[in-house]
Coordinates of C-alpha atoms (C1' of nucleotides) in Angstrom, one line a residue:
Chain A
X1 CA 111.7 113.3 76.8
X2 CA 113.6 110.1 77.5
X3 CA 111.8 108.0 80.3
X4 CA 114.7 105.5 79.6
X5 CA 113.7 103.3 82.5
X6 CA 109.9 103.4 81.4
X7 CA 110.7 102.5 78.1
X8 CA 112.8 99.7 78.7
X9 CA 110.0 98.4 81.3
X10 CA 108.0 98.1 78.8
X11 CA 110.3 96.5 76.3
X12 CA 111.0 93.6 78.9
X13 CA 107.3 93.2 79.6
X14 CA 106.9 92.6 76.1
X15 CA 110.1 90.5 76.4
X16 CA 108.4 88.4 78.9
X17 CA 105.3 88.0 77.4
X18 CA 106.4 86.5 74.4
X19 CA 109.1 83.8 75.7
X20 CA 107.1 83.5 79.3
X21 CA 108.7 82.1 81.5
X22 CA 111.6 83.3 81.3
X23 CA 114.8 84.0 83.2
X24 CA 116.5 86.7 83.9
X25 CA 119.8 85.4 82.1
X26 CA 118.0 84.5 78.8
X27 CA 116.2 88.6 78.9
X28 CA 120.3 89.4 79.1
X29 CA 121.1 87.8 76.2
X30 CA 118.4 89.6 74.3
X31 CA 118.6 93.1 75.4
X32 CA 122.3 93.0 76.2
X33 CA 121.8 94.9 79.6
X34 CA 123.5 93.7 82.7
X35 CA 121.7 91.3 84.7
X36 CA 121.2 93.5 87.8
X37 CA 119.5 96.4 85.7
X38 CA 117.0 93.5 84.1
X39 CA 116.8 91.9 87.4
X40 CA 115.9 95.3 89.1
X41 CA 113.7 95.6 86.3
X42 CA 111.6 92.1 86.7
X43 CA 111.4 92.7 90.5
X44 CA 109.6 96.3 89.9
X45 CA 107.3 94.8 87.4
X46 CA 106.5 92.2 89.9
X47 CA 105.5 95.0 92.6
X48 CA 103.4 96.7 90.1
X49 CA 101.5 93.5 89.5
X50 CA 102.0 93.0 85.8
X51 CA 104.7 90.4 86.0
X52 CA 104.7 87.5 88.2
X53 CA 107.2 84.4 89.5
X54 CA 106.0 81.1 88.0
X55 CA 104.6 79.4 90.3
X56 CA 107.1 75.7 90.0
X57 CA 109.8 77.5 89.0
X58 CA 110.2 80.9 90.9
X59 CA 113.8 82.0 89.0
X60 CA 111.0 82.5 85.8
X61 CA 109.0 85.0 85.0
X62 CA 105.5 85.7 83.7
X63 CA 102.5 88.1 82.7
X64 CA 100.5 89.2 85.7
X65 CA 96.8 89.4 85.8
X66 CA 96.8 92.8 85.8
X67 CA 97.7 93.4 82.2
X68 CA 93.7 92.4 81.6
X69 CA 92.6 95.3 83.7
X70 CA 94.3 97.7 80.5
X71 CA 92.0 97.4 77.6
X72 CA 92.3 99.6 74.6
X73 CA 89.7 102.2 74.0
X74 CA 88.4 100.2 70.9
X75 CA 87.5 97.5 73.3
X76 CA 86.4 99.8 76.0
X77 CA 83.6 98.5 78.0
X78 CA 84.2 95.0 76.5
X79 CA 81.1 96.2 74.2
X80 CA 82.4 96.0 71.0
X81 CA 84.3 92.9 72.0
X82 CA 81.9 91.3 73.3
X83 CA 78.8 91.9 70.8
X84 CA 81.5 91.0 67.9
X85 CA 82.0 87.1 69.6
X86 CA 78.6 85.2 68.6
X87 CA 78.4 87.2 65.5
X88 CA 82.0 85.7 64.8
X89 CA 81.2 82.2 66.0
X90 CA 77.7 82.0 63.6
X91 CA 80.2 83.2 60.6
X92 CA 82.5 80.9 61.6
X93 CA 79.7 77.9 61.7
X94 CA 78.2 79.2 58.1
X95 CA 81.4 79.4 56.1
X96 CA 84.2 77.2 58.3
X97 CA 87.1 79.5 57.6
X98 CA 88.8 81.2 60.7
X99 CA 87.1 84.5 61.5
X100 CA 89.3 88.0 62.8
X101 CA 88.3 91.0 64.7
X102 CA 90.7 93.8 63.9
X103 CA 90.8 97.4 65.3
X104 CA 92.7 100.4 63.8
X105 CA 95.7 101.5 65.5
X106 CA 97.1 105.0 64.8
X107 CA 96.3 104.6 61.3
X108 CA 99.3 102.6 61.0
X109 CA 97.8 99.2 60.9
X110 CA 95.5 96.8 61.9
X111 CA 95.3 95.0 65.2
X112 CA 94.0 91.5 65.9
X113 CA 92.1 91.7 68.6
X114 CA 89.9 88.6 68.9
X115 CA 89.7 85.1 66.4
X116 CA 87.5 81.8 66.1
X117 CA 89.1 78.9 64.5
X118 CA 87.5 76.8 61.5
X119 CA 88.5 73.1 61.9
X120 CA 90.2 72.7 58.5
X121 CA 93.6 70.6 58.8
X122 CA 95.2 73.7 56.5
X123 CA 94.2 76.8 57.8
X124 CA 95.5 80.6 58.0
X125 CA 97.1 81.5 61.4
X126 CA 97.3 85.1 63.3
X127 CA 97.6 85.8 66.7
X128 CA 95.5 87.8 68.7
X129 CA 97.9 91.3 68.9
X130 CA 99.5 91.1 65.2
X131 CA 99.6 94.2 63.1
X132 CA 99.2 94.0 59.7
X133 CA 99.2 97.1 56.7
X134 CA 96.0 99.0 56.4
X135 CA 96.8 99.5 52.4
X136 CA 97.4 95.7 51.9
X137 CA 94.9 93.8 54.0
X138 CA 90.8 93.3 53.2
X139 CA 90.6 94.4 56.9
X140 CA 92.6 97.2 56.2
X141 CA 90.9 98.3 53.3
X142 CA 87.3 97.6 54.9
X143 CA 88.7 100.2 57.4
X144 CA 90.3 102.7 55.2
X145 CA 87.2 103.0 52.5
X146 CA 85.1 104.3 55.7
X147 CA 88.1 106.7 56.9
X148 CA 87.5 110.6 55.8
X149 CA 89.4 111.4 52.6
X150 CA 91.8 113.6 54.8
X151 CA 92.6 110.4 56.5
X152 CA 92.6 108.3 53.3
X153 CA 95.1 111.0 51.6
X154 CA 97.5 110.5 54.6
X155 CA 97.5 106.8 54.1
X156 CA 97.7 107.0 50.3
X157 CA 100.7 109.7 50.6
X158 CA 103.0 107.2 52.5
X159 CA 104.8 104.8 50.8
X160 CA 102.9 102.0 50.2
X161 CA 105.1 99.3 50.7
X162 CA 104.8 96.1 48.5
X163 CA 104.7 92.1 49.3
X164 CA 104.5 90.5 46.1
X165 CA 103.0 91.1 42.6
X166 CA 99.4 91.5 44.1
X167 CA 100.4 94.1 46.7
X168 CA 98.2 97.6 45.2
X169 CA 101.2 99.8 45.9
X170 CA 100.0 102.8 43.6
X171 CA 97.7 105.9 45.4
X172 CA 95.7 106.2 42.5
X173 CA 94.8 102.6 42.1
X174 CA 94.3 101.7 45.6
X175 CA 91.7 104.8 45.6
X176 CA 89.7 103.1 43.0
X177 CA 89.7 100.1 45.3
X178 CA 88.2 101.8 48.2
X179 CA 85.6 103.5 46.3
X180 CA 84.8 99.6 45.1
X181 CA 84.8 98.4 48.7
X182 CA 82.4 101.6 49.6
X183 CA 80.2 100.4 46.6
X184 CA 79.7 96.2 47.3
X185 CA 79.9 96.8 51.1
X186 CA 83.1 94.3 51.3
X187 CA 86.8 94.4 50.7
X188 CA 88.9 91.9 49.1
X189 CA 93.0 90.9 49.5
X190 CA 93.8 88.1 47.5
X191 CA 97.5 87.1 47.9
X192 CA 98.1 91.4 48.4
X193 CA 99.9 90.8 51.7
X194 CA 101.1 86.8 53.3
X195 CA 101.4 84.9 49.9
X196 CA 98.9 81.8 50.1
X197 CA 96.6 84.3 52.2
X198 CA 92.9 85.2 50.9
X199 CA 90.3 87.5 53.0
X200 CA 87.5 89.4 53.0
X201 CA 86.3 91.9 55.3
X202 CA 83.3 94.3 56.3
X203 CA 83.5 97.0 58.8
X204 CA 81.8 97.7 62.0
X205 CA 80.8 101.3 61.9
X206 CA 79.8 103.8 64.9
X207 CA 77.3 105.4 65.1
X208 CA 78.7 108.4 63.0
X209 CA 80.1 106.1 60.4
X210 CA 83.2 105.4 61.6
X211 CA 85.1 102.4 61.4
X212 CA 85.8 100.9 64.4
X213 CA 87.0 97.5 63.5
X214 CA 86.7 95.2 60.7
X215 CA 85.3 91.4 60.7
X216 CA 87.4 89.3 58.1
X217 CA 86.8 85.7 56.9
X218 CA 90.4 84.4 56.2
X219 CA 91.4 81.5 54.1
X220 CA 94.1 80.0 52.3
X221 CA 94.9 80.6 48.6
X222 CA 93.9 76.8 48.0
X223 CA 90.5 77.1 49.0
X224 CA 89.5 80.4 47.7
X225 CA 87.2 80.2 45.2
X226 CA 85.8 83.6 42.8
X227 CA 82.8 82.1 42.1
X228 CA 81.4 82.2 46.2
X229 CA 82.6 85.6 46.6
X230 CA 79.5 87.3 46.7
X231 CA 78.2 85.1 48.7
X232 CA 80.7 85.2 51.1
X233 CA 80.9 89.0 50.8
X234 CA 77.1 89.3 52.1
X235 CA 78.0 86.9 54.9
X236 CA 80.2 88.9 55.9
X237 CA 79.0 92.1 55.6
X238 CA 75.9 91.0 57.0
X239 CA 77.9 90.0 60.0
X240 CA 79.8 92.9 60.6
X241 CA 76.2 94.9 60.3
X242 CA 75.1 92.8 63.5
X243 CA 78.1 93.4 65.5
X244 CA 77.4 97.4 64.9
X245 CA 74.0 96.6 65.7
X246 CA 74.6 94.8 68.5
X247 CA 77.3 97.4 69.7
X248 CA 75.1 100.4 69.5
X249 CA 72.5 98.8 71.9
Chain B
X1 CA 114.7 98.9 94.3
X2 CA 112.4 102.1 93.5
X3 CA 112.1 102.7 89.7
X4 CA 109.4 105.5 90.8
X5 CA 108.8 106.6 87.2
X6 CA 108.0 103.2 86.0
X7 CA 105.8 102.5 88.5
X8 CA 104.2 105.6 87.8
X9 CA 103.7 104.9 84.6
X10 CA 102.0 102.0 84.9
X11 CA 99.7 103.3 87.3
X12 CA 99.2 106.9 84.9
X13 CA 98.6 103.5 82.3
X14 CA 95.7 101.7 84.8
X15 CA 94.7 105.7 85.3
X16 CA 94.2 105.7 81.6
X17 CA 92.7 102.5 80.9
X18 CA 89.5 103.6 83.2
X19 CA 89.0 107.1 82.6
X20 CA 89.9 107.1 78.6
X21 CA 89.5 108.9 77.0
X22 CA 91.2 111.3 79.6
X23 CA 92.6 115.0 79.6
X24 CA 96.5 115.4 81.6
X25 CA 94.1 118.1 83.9
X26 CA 92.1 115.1 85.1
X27 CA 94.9 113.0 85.8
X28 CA 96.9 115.8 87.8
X29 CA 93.3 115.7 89.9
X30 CA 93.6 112.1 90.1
X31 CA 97.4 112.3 91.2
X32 CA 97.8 114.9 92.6
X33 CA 101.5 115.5 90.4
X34 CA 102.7 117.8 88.7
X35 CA 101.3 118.4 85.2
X36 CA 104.4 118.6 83.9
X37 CA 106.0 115.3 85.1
X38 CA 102.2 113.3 83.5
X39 CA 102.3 114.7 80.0
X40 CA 105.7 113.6 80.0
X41 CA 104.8 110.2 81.3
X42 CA 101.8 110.1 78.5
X43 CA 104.3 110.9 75.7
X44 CA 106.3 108.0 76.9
X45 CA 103.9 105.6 77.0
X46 CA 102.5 107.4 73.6
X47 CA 105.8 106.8 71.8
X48 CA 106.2 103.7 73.5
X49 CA 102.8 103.0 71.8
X50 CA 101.3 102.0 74.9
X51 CA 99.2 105.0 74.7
X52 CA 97.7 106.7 72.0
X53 CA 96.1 110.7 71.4
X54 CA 92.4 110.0 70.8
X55 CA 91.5 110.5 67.3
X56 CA 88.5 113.3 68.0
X57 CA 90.6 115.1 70.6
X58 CA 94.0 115.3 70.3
X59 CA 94.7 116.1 73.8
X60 CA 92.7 113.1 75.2
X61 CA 94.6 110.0 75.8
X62 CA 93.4 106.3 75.5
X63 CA 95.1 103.1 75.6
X64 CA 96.8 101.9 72.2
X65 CA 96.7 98.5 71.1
X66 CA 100.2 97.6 72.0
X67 CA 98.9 96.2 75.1
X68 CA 96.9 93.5 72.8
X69 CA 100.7 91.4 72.1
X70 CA 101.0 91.2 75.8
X71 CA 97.5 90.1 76.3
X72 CA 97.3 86.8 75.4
X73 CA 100.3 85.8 77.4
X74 CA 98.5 86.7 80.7
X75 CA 95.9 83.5 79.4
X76 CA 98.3 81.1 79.4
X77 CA 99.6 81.2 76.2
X78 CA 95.8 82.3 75.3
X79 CA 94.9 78.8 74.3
X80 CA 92.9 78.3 77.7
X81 CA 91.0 81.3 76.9
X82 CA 90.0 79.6 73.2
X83 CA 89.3 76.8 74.5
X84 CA 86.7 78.2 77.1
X85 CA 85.0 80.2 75.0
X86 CA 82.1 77.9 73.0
X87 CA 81.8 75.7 76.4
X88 CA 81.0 78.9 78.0
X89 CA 78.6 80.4 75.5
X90 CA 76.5 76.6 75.2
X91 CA 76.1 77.0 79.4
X92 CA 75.0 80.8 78.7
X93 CA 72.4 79.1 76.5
X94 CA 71.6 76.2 78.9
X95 CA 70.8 78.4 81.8
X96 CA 70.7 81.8 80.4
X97 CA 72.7 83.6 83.8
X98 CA 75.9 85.3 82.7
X99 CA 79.0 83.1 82.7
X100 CA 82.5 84.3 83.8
X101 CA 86.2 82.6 83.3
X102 CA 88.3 83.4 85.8
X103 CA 92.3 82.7 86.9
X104 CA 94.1 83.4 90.0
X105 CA 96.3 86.2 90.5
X106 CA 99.6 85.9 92.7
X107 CA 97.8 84.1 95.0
X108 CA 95.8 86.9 96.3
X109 CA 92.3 86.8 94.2
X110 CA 90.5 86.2 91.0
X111 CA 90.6 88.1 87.6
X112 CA 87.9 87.7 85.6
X113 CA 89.4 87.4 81.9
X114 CA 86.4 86.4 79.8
X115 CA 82.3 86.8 80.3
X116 CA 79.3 85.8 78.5
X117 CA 75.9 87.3 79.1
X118 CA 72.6 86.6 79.3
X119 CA 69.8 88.5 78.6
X120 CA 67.9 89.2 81.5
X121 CA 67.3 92.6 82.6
X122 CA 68.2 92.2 85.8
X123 CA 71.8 90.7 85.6
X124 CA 75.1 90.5 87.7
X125 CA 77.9 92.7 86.2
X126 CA 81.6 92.1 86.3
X127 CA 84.6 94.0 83.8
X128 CA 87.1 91.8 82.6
X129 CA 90.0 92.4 84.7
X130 CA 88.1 92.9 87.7
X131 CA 89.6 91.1 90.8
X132 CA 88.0 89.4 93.3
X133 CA 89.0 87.7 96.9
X134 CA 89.7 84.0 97.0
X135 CA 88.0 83.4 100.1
X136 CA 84.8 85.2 99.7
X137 CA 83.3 83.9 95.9
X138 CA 82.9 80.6 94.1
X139 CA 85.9 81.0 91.9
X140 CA 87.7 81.5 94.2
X141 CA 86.7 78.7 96.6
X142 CA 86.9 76.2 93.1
X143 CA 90.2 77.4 92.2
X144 CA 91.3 77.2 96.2
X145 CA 90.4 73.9 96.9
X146 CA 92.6 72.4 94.0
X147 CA 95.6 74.3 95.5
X148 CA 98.0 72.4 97.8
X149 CA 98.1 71.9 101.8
X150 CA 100.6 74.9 101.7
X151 CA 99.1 77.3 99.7
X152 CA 95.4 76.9 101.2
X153 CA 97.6 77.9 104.7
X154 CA 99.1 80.7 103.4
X155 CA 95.5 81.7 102.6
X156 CA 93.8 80.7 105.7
X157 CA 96.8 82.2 107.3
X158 CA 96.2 85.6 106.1
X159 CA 93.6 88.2 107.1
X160 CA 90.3 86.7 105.5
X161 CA 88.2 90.0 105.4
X162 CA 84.3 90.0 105.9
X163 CA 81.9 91.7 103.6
X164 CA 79.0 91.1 105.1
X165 CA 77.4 88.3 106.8
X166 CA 78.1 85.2 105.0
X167 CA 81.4 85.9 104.2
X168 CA 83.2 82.9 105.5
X169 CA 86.4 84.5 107.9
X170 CA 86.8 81.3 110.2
X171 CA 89.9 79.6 108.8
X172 CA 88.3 76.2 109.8
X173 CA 84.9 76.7 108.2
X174 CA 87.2 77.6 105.1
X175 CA 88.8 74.2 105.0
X176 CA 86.0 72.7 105.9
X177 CA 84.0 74.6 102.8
X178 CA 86.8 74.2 100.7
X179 CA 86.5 70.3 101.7
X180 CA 83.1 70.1 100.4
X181 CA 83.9 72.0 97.1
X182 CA 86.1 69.3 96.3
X183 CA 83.3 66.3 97.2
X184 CA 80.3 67.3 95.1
X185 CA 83.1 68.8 92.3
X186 CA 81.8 73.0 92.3
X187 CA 81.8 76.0 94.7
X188 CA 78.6 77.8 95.5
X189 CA 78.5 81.5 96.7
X190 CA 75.7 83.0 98.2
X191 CA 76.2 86.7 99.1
X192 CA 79.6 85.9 100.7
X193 CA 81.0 89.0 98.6
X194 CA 78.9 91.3 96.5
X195 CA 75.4 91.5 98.5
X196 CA 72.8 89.9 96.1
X197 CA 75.3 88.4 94.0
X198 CA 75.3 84.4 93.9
X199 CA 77.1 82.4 91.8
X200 CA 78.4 78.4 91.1
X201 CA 82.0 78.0 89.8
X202 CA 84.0 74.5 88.9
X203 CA 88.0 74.2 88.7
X204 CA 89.7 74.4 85.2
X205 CA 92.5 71.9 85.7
X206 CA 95.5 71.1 84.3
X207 CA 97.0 67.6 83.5
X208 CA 99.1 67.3 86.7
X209 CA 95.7 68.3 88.8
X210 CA 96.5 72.0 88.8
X211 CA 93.8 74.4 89.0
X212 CA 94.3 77.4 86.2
X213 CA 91.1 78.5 86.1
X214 CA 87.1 78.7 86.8
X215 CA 84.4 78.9 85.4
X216 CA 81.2 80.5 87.0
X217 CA 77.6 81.3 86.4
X218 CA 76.6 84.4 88.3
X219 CA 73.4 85.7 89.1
X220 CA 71.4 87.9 91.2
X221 CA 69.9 86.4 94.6
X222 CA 66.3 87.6 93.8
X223 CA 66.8 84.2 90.9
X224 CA 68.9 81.8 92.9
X225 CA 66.8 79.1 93.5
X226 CA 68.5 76.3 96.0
X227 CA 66.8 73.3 94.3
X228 CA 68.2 74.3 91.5
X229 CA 71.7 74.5 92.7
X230 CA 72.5 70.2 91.9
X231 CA 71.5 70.9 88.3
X232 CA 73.6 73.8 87.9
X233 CA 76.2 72.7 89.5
X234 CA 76.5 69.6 87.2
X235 CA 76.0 72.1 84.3
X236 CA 79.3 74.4 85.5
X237 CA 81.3 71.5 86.7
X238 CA 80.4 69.6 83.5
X239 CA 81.8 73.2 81.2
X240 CA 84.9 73.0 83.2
X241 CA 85.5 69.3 82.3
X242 CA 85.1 69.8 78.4
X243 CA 87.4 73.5 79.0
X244 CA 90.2 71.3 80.7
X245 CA 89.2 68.6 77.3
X246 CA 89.9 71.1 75.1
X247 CA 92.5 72.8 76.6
X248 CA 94.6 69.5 76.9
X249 CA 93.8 69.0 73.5
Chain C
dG1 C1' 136.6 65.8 95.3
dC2 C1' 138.0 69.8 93.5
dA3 C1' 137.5 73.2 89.8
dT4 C1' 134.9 75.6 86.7
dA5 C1' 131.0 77.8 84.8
dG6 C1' 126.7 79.3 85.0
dC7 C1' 122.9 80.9 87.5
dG8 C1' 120.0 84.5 90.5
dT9 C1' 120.8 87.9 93.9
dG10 C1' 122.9 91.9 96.4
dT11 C1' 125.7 96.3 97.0
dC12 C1' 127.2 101.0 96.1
dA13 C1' 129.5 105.4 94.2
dC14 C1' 128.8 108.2 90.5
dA15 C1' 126.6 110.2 86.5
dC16 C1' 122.8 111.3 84.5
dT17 C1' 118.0 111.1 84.6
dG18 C1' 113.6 112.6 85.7
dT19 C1' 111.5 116.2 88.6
dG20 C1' 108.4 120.0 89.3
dG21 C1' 108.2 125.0 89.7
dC22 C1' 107.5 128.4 86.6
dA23 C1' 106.1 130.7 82.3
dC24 C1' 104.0 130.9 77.6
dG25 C1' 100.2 130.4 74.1
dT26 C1' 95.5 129.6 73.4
dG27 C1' 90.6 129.3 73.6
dA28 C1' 86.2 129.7 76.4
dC29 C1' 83.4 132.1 79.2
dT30 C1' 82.3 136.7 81.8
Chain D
dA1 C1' 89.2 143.5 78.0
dG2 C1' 89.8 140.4 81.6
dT3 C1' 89.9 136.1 83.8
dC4 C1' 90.5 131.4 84.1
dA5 C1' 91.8 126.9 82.9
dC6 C1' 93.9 124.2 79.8
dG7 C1' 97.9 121.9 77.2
dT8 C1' 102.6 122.6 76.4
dG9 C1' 107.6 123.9 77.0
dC10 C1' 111.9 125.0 79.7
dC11 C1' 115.8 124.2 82.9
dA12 C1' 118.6 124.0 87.4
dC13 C1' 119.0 120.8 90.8
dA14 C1' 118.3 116.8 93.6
dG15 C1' 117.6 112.3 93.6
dT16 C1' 117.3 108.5 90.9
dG17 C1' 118.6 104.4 88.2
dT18 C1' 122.8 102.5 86.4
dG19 C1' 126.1 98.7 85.8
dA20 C1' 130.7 96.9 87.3
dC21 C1' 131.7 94.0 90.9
dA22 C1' 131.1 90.5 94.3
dC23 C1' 128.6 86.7 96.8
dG24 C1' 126.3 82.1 97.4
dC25 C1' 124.6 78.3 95.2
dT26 C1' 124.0 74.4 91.9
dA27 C1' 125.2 71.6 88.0
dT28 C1' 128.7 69.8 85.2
dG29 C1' 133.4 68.4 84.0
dC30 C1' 137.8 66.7 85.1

DNA sequence: GCATAGCGTGTCACACTGTGGCACGTGACT
DNA sequence: AGTCACGTGCCACAGTGTGACACGCTATGC
């Protein structure tokens, strides 16, 4: 089950998009390959539609429009997407911290899939497509604490890998942490993953009660403050509870 | 310069990306291959974590959220697609018709990569990643008539197909269209495409006069008024000024 | 002005890859 | 029990992608 060809497709694809344009020399020096497999590579790409010659510099290569047509099925029908946006952008006005969307992948992590900006001169940065631990993150654990305890087991039963002294790297403890998150409707990382990182997160649930993405205010260390967390917390929960509602109609 | 299985893939991907979730029996209908040769094309792209196995039914296949890294880089660096969202969602509320941002593909049409609705009941519909012709819509035509002598030939020069019986196919009336679109500053279509779909788009430009984008508002014939159409036009071609602002920015 | 080095592009014989016919296990419906 | 359709697994062979090599071009250095 090798696909060697397909796989390495997608690698340069990736390749592209992240140092777009590019040429096929530089794409040598990072995979190593001789340039006429790469080339061959960027010119089937291009047939396909997902890859494209810049348009001033035609030796360089970009993303195609075509990559927009493939959504992921937590986005499907834009709906969730789309109901999530104004919801975000009212948050966003309330609190002026940056606001994420984040969808499970795999149950190996969370996936940025959508972000307004506060207008602070400091603020926390993540791109839309970054991963980030389910175990370690308040969107993670908004997630997880809504997961069925077979699900939750699996997660708990891996190793839990550690960032620094706030990281909750123990089953048992990061159990009790879930059941808390269940209880105030709201999960909680401070400093557990980035250092200088604070969040806190609410699901968006379907209409069986699972979690299909979490909403997360993020804000640096600096500006996080205990004593507006409960207030914060119903923000944001009460956010999240309008993009579900929004969703399901 | 084949690479059959890649291009497969990609399609099997597409395949996915509208049927998900989806069953390898419905994609051997859809194909007409092998089963075989697609399950081994979905574990691929599964491993390749393109594709994921739905979480309800293991044997039904949905996009993964790999594809979400790749995204942004089809938006130009994304930071076009930021800065069009809140200009688009204030010209939502200004005239309540469902807004669409759109950038050209290859030179061969329009892919709608963001939308904002309103909330009539009767409303226009587009997915994001739907393509369009450039001749034949208002994004189009807007994006178009910021494109140099050359590339309005190749156009012009090319097969411009009919859909019905406004669709402009005369490759003078198109420059001649295309002339006005740049005088008054938008692009107005009125069932040249879709039949009872109208809509009023304005370039998003870059600083060397560029056109990467348009916006549009879209709406159904049985509400386009023509008196109307000066207000509105200033409205759209107004949101594409503060887009290209921002985007500059 | 000539040499060199780097680029993107093109070619081709060979090895190895992906192919698809076939068969198995399973679960649903008759 | 019997039938059917499904997802999955196997393997010989044909056809595919591979990558060393070569070409033309441009920029840079001597």
């Amino acid at each position: 089950m090798e696909m060697k060809s397909v796989t390495r497709s997608l690698r340069v694809l990736e390749a592209v998009a992240r140092h777009q344009p590019v040429t096929v020399g530089e794409l040598t020096k990072l995979f190593g390959l001789p340039k006429s497999t790469l080339q061959r590579t960027l010119v089937t790409l291009n047939e396909a539609g997902w890859l494209r010659a810049n348009r001033k510099d035609t030796t360089r290569w970009e993303i195609g429009a075509r990559v927009l047509a493939v959504r992921p099925a937590a986005l499907q029908g834009s709906s969730l997407f789309a109901a999530a946006r104004e919801p975000m952008i009212r948050l966003r006005d309330a609190v002026n911290e940056t606001i994420h969307l984040s969808v499970p992948d795999a149950l190996h992590g969370m996936v940025v899939v959508d972000r307004v900006d506060c207008d602070h001169a400091v603020r926390t940065f993540h791109s839309i497509g970054d991963t980030s631990p389910l175990h370690a993150t308040a969107a993670g654990n908004a997630v997880l604490a809504h997961l069925g305890k077979s699900e939750i087991d699996e997660v708990a039963a891996g190793t839990l890998e550690g960032y620094g002294e706030e990281t909750i790297t123990d089953p048992g403890q990061l159990r009790g942490e879930l059941h808390r998150v269940r209880e105030r409707g709201y999960a909680v990382n401070h400093n557990q993953y980035l250092q200088g990182v604070c969040a806190i997160a609410a699901p968006v649930l379907d209409s069986e009660g699972t979690p299909l993405a979490a909403v997360a205010v993020s804000l640096p260390d600096s500006r996080f403050e205990p004593g507006r967390l409960p207030e914060l917390g119903r923000l944001v929960a009460e956010t999240a509870a309008e993009i579900t509602a929004r969703h399901l109609a």
